[in-house]
């Protein structure tokens, strides 16, 4: 609007314009309250209202069909239908059974433009649950057969015998039951009632006392019916079921019964000792009719005036009676029935001698034997055995044992790769113990053979020879044992070869000793006691001296060159009456012929002087004239091996004789 510059007034009056925005279909219908949940009773008739759904459209409802919504079901037919205008959901299929299907899922669409082509649409879900009604009659689980139960004849009144159940597919109060005994010879003896859950029928004892000896079984005809019946479904039939219950009365070891409840006996006070006053009679009411034993309760006869025969029940006097002292004797009789009770005094053992086999192609975890045990004892709670491998086979690499907890055990392989050529028999020690106190146990051995089998596990061949190896001995252990045996054998053979030439020595010759001495210098003759013990020399003609330890020298470092000499050579006596010379020559000759003798000198000490020597002892021991000089020139005649000995005793020859 323009204005004058001078006055500021508008040149023309103000004008008003109205702009109207025309609506188009740009909004789809929306279900603001979805998803929806609804519950209806099962077996509802067609047309039953379920729920109403509502969709809103933001477009202008006054212009065209942009906001006109039409409803339809995309998923959920033929069970339900929806009104296209109001959105009400109704049942469209009769007799929908909850026990068949309980949950239903519907998808409902709302489309604008009156549902015409090009309209916008929105969807929602409706989850419908069928609630239970009493449309199923109860059924006993054993309606076509007997319920078997038992009760002790000593059972008290109102004690529970057992319970039965008539199952109903319905839920809640629709499954509640009522039970009654409608017939049978046990109607007056037993009763039935419904438990707290109203589902089970509990049978109890109604009669004061059951008697196995008079009647051993009863039959009951029991009816179970629904407590809440829906009259809409009466046309389906009776909502009840009938079954037969058979009750067996079990015998109980009852106490003996006296012929009379009490006995009254009169006896003169002068009755002689040993007089039979009366005979008490009792019987065993049980079917076994066991023999009855009699006795007097000691507290009722503290002075022991009377005695009762244990088998006949005769009451006999054993002391003089005095009316003035004791007028009345009230005796209480005991009847005893003896039963030998079992105690656990026998160990369990395997039922039989088991001998199993394992195929060479068996894999780890394969069952090869099932073992069971027996025990002569009969515990009250029944037998229960525990199985395991013996402690020495606890870490067995070949087999394992699994206790099945039903008085049996499985023997399983722990590995594969079996070979009868390597080992064809295994012995598996199995430890079995019982469950009673005191616990007894035993160990039995399972023999397992390695056999060749076909692909189906059928045995083809088994080697008969048995291996004596322990079941847990590996191949490495076997090799180690054989190696040790071989080494011991070699040691024994070497010892025998070492001593095979030792001659039979006389008492005098048993004192002969020989030592091997390794030396690096000439030594000091008899003054040198480091190399060997000079006191070990023994003169046969001197007084014997006993030593606890004959030798104190060092161990020789080389093998002795000496050999045992035959008695013929040693026994020969030379012209001067000494046999040492012959002995030394023989040893020298033997050493020269020995190709294994080392190529160096060896000092040999022979701790035997021989007999008949004119010079007597060469030792300074036990010789007062040991300081006199001797002539040892003959040592040079014994060859180069005695050169060192000749030097030690001062006999020096030309260099041509030294080697």
PDB file of N, CA, C and O in Angstrom, residues 216-259:
ATOM      1  N   UNK A 216      -7.612-111.187  51.972  1.00  0.00           N
ATOM      2  CA  UNK A 216      -6.329-110.734  51.458  1.00  0.00           C
ATOM      3  C   UNK A 216      -6.436-109.697  50.347  1.00  0.00           C
ATOM      4  O   UNK A 216      -5.425-109.125  49.955  1.00  0.00           O
ATOM      5  N   UNK A 217      -7.634-109.426  49.822  1.00  0.00           N
ATOM      6  CA  UNK A 217      -7.753-108.437  48.752  1.00  0.00           C
ATOM      7  C   UNK A 217      -9.166-107.878  48.725  1.00  0.00           C
ATOM      8  O   UNK A 217     -10.121-108.527  49.180  1.00  0.00           O
ATOM      9  N   UNK A 218      -9.269-106.652  48.168  1.00  0.00           N
ATOM     10  CA  UNK A 218     -10.546-105.964  48.033  1.00  0.00           C
ATOM     11  C   UNK A 218     -10.616-105.332  46.644  1.00  0.00           C
ATOM     12  O   UNK A 218      -9.593-104.965  46.050  1.00  0.00           O
ATOM     13  N   UNK A 219     -11.865-105.161  46.158  1.00  0.00           N
ATOM     14  CA  UNK A 219     -12.093-104.528  44.861  1.00  0.00           C
ATOM     15  C   UNK A 219     -12.995-103.319  45.052  1.00  0.00           C
ATOM     16  O   UNK A 219     -14.031-103.406  45.733  1.00  0.00           O
ATOM     17  N   UNK A 220     -12.585-102.191  44.456  1.00  0.00           N
ATOM     18  CA  UNK A 220     -13.354-100.956  44.554  1.00  0.00           C
ATOM     19  C   UNK A 220     -13.699-100.472  43.146  1.00  0.00           C
ATOM     20  O   UNK A 220     -12.844-100.494  42.250  1.00  0.00           O
ATOM     21  N   UNK A 221     -14.954-100.025  42.981  1.00  0.00           N
ATOM     22  CA  UNK A 221     -15.359 -99.386  41.736  1.00  0.00           C
ATOM     23  C   UNK A 221     -15.486 -97.899  42.019  1.00  0.00           C
ATOM     24  O   UNK A 221     -16.340 -97.466  42.792  1.00  0.00           O
ATOM     25  N   UNK A 222     -14.591 -97.105  41.406  1.00  0.00           N
ATOM     26  CA  UNK A 222     -14.475 -95.685  41.731  1.00  0.00           C
ATOM     27  C   UNK A 222     -14.942 -94.857  40.541  1.00  0.00           C
ATOM     28  O   UNK A 222     -14.613 -95.145  39.377  1.00  0.00           O
ATOM     29  N   UNK A 223     -15.734 -93.795  40.854  1.00  0.00           N
ATOM     30  CA  UNK A 223     -16.194 -92.865  39.831  1.00  0.00           C
ATOM     31  C   UNK A 223     -15.571 -91.504  40.065  1.00  0.00           C
ATOM     32  O   UNK A 223     -15.504 -91.017  41.198  1.00  0.00           O
ATOM     33  N   UNK A 224     -15.076 -90.886  38.975  1.00  0.00           N
ATOM     34  CA  UNK A 224     -14.573 -89.521  39.030  1.00  0.00           C
ATOM     35  C   UNK A 224     -15.387 -88.642  38.117  1.00  0.00           C
ATOM     36  O   UNK A 224     -15.603 -88.967  36.937  1.00  0.00           O
ATOM     37  N   UNK A 225     -15.902 -87.497  38.628  1.00  0.00           N
ATOM     38  CA  UNK A 225     -16.760 -86.609  37.826  1.00  0.00           C
ATOM     39  C   UNK A 225     -16.340 -85.169  38.039  1.00  0.00           C
ATOM     40  O   UNK A 225     -15.716 -84.813  39.049  1.00  0.00           O
ATOM     41  N   UNK A 226     -16.672 -84.314  37.048  1.00  0.00           N
ATOM     42  CA  UNK A 226     -16.361 -82.890  37.163  1.00  0.00           C
ATOM     43  C   UNK A 226     -17.187 -82.246  38.258  1.00  0.00           C
ATOM     44  O   UNK A 226     -18.385 -82.530  38.418  1.00  0.00           O
ATOM     45  N   UNK A 227     -16.522 -81.362  38.994  1.00  0.00           N
ATOM     46  CA  UNK A 227     -17.239 -80.655  40.060  1.00  0.00           C
ATOM     47  C   UNK A 227     -18.108 -79.533  39.509  1.00  0.00           C
ATOM     48  O   UNK A 227     -19.121 -79.167  40.112  1.00  0.00           O
ATOM     49  N   UNK A 228     -17.711 -78.948  38.376  1.00  0.00           N
ATOM     50  CA  UNK A 228     -18.460 -77.823  37.800  1.00  0.00           C
ATOM     51  C   UNK A 228     -18.792 -78.172  36.351  1.00  0.00           C
ATOM     52  O   UNK A 228     -17.921 -78.169  35.481  1.00  0.00           O
ATOM     53  N   UNK A 229     -20.082 -78.414  36.109  1.00  0.00           N
ATOM     54  CA  UNK A 229     -20.529 -78.844  34.784  1.00  0.00           C
ATOM     55  C   UNK A 229     -21.207 -77.672  34.081  1.00  0.00           C
ATOM     56  O   UNK A 229     -22.048 -76.977  34.657  1.00  0.00           O
ATOM     57  N   UNK A 230     -20.846 -77.439  32.835  1.00  0.00           N
ATOM     58  CA  UNK A 230     -21.447 -76.374  32.016  1.00  0.00           C
ATOM     59  C   UNK A 230     -22.664 -76.980  31.310  1.00  0.00           C
ATOM     60  O   UNK A 230     -22.532 -77.903  30.503  1.00  0.00           O
ATOM     61  N   UNK A 231     -23.856 -76.477  31.600  1.00  0.00           N
ATOM     62  CA  UNK A 231     -25.062 -77.078  30.999  1.00  0.00           C
ATOM     63  C   UNK A 231     -25.112 -76.961  29.477  1.00  0.00           C
ATOM     64  O   UNK A 231     -25.841 -77.701  28.820  1.00  0.00           O
ATOM     65  N   UNK A 232     -24.321 -76.043  28.894  1.00  0.00           N
ATOM     66  CA  UNK A 232     -24.348 -75.906  27.440  1.00  0.00           C
ATOM     67  C   UNK A 232     -23.789 -77.142  26.741  1.00  0.00           C
ATOM     68  O   UNK A 232     -24.074 -77.367  25.559  1.00  0.00           O
ATOM     69  N   UNK A 233     -22.994 -77.942  27.491  1.00  0.00           N
ATOM     70  CA  UNK A 233     -22.336 -79.069  26.836  1.00  0.00           C
ATOM     71  C   UNK A 233     -22.799 -80.418  27.391  1.00  0.00           C
ATOM     72  O   UNK A 233     -22.128 -81.430  27.194  1.00  0.00           O
ATOM     73  N   UNK A 234     -23.933 -80.429  28.065  1.00  0.00           N
ATOM     74  CA  UNK A 234     -24.433 -81.696  28.601  1.00  0.00           C
ATOM     75  C   UNK A 234     -24.756 -82.671  27.470  1.00  0.00           C
ATOM     76  O   UNK A 234     -24.651 -83.893  27.631  1.00  0.00           O
ATOM     77  N   UNK A 235     -25.140 -82.132  26.356  1.00  0.00           N
ATOM     78  CA  UNK A 235     -25.491 -83.010  25.240  1.00  0.00           C
ATOM     79  C   UNK A 235     -24.293 -83.803  24.711  1.00  0.00           C
ATOM     80  O   UNK A 235     -24.439 -84.720  23.908  1.00  0.00           O
ATOM     81  N   UNK A 236     -23.094 -83.439  25.150  1.00  0.00           N
ATOM     82  CA  UNK A 236     -21.905 -84.181  24.719  1.00  0.00           C
ATOM     83  C   UNK A 236     -21.749 -85.505  25.451  1.00  0.00           C
ATOM     84  O   UNK A 236     -20.902 -86.312  25.088  1.00  0.00           O
ATOM     85  N   UNK A 237     -22.523 -85.702  26.524  1.00  0.00           N
ATOM     86  CA  UNK A 237     -22.419 -86.946  27.271  1.00  0.00           C
ATOM     87  C   UNK A 237     -22.100 -86.693  28.729  1.00  0.00           C
ATOM     88  O   UNK A 237     -22.071 -85.554  29.210  1.00  0.00           O
ATOM     89  N   UNK A 238     -21.874 -87.794  29.497  1.00  0.00           N
ATOM     90  CA  UNK A 238     -21.585 -87.692  30.921  1.00  0.00           C
ATOM     91  C   UNK A 238     -20.195 -87.113  31.138  1.00  0.00           C
ATOM     92  O   UNK A 238     -19.226 -87.520  30.493  1.00  0.00           O
ATOM     93  N   UNK A 239     -20.100 -86.219  32.086  1.00  0.00           N
ATOM     94  CA  UNK A 239     -18.808 -85.649  32.453  1.00  0.00           C
ATOM     95  C   UNK A 239     -18.254 -86.401  33.662  1.00  0.00           C
ATOM     96  O   UNK A 239     -17.993 -85.834  34.722  1.00  0.00           O
ATOM     97  N   UNK A 240     -18.063 -87.721  33.478  1.00  0.00           N
ATOM     98  CA  UNK A 240     -17.537 -88.590  34.533  1.00  0.00           C
ATOM     99  C   UNK A 240     -16.938 -89.825  33.887  1.00  0.00           C
ATOM    100  O   UNK A 240     -17.161 -90.103  32.706  1.00  0.00           O
ATOM    101  N   UNK A 241     -16.156 -90.590  34.719  1.00  0.00           N
ATOM    102  CA  UNK A 241     -15.549 -91.819  34.238  1.00  0.00           C
ATOM    103  C   UNK A 241     -15.441 -92.784  35.417  1.00  0.00           C
ATOM    104  O   UNK A 241     -15.445 -92.376  36.585  1.00  0.00           O
ATOM    105  N   UNK A 242     -15.339 -94.085  35.114  1.00  0.00           N
ATOM    106  CA  UNK A 242     -15.324 -95.126  36.140  1.00  0.00           C
ATOM    107  C   UNK A 242     -14.095 -96.010  35.925  1.00  0.00           C
ATOM    108  O   UNK A 242     -13.717 -96.302  34.782  1.00  0.00           O
ATOM    109  N   UNK A 243     -13.495 -96.449  37.024  1.00  0.00           N
ATOM    110  CA  UNK A 243     -12.362 -97.367  36.965  1.00  0.00           C
ATOM    111  C   UNK A 243     -12.470 -98.364  38.115  1.00  0.00           C
ATOM    112  O   UNK A 243     -13.246 -98.170  39.067  1.00  0.00           O
ATOM    113  N   UNK A 244     -11.649 -99.424  38.046  1.00  0.00           N
ATOM    114  CA  UNK A 244     -11.624-100.474  39.067  1.00  0.00           C
ATOM    115  C   UNK A 244     -10.285-100.410  39.805  1.00  0.00           C
ATOM    116  O   UNK A 244      -9.222-100.328  39.179  1.00  0.00           O
ATOM    117  N   UNK A 245     -10.352-100.455  41.132  1.00  0.00           N
ATOM    118  CA  UNK A 245      -9.156-100.433  41.983  1.00  0.00           C
ATOM    119  C   UNK A 245      -9.091-101.750  42.745  1.00  0.00           C
ATOM    120  O   UNK A 245     -10.066-102.146  43.399  1.00  0.00           O
ATOM    121  N   UNK A 246      -7.919-102.418  42.653  1.00  0.00           N
ATOM    122  CA  UNK A 246      -7.704-103.687  43.359  1.00  0.00           C
ATOM    123  C   UNK A 246      -6.688-103.444  44.468  1.00  0.00           C
ATOM    124  O   UNK A 246      -5.537-103.064  44.212  1.00  0.00           O
ATOM    125  N   UNK A 247      -7.125-103.652  45.726  1.00  0.00           N
ATOM    126  CA  UNK A 247      -6.270-103.413  46.895  1.00  0.00           C
ATOM    127  C   UNK A 247      -5.884-104.756  47.502  1.00  0.00           C
ATOM    128  O   UNK A 247      -6.760-105.547  47.878  1.00  0.00           O
ATOM    129  N   UNK A 248      -4.573-105.013  47.603  1.00  0.00           N
ATOM    130  CA  UNK A 248      -4.070-106.243  48.223  1.00  0.00           C
ATOM    131  C   UNK A 248      -3.614-105.943  49.640  1.00  0.00           C
ATOM    132  O   UNK A 248      -2.942-104.937  49.889  1.00  0.00           O
ATOM    133  N   UNK A 249      -3.973-106.808  50.564  1.00  0.00           N
ATOM    134  CA  UNK A 249      -3.564-106.683  51.962  1.00  0.00           C
ATOM    135  C   UNK A 249      -2.294-107.508  52.162  1.00  0.00           C
ATOM    136  O   UNK A 249      -2.272-108.701  51.846  1.00  0.00           O
ATOM    137  N   UNK A 250      -1.241-106.871  52.655  1.00  0.00           N
ATOM    138  CA  UNK A 250       0.027-107.550  52.871  1.00  0.00           C
ATOM    139  C   UNK A 250       0.144-108.012  54.317  1.00  0.00           C
ATOM    140  O   UNK A 250      -0.298-107.327  55.250  1.00  0.00           O
ATOM    141  N   UNK A 251       0.739-109.172  54.459  1.00  0.00           N
ATOM    142  CA  UNK A 251       0.893-109.781  55.775  1.00  0.00           C
ATOM    143  C   UNK A 251       1.942-109.030  56.589  1.00  0.00           C
ATOM    144  O   UNK A 251       2.963-108.586  56.069  1.00  0.00           O
ATOM    145  N   UNK A 252       1.686-108.911  57.884  1.00  0.00           N
ATOM    146  CA  UNK A 252       2.608-108.307  58.839  1.00  0.00           C
ATOM    147  C   UNK A 252       2.879-109.320  59.939  1.00  0.00           C
ATOM    148  O   UNK A 252       1.971-110.057  60.351  1.00  0.00           O
ATOM    149  N   UNK A 253       4.134-109.362  60.374  1.00  0.00           N
ATOM    150  CA  UNK A 253       4.511-110.288  61.444  1.00  0.00           C
ATOM    151  C   UNK A 253       3.871-109.811  62.754  1.00  0.00           C
ATOM    152  O   UNK A 253       4.407-108.951  63.452  1.00  0.00           O
ATOM    153  N   UNK A 254       2.719-110.391  63.080  1.00  0.00           N
ATOM    154  CA  UNK A 254       1.966-109.963  64.262  1.00  0.00           C
ATOM    155  C   UNK A 254       2.422-110.717  65.503  1.00  0.00           C
ATOM    156  O   UNK A 254       2.937-111.846  65.407  1.00  0.00           O
ATOM    157  N   UNK A 255       2.268-110.116  66.653  1.00  0.00           N
ATOM    158  CA  UNK A 255       2.660-110.812  67.889  1.00  0.00           C
ATOM    159  C   UNK A 255       1.731-111.992  68.168  1.00  0.00           C
ATOM    160  O   UNK A 255       0.569-112.014  67.718  1.00  0.00           O
ATOM    161  N   UNK A 256       2.240-112.979  68.891  1.00  0.00           N
ATOM    162  CA  UNK A 256       1.391-114.134  69.233  1.00  0.00           C
ATOM    163  C   UNK A 256       0.187-113.706  70.077  1.00  0.00           C
ATOM    164  O   UNK A 256       0.220-112.694  70.784  1.00  0.00           O
ATOM    165  N   UNK A 257      -0.845-114.495  70.009  1.00  0.00           N
ATOM    166  CA  UNK A 257      -2.071-114.234  70.773  1.00  0.00           C
ATOM    167  C   UNK A 257      -2.259-115.335  71.812  1.00  0.00           C
ATOM    168  O   UNK A 257      -2.187-116.531  71.491  1.00  0.00           O
ATOM    169  N   UNK A 258      -2.489-114.904  73.077  1.00  0.00           N
ATOM    170  CA  UNK A 258      -2.746-115.878  74.140  1.00  0.00           C
ATOM    171  C   UNK A 258      -4.151-116.453  73.986  1.00  0.00           C
ATOM    172  O   UNK A 258      -5.068-115.804  73.473  1.00  0.00           O
ATOM    173  N   UNK A 259      -4.272-117.672  74.465  1.00  0.00           N
ATOM    174  CA  UNK A 259      -5.585-118.324  74.417  1.00  0.00           C
ATOM    175  C   UNK A 259      -6.592-117.597  75.285  1.00  0.00           C
ATOM    176  O   UNK A 259      -7.783-117.495  74.925  1.00  0.00           O
TER     177      UNK A 259
END
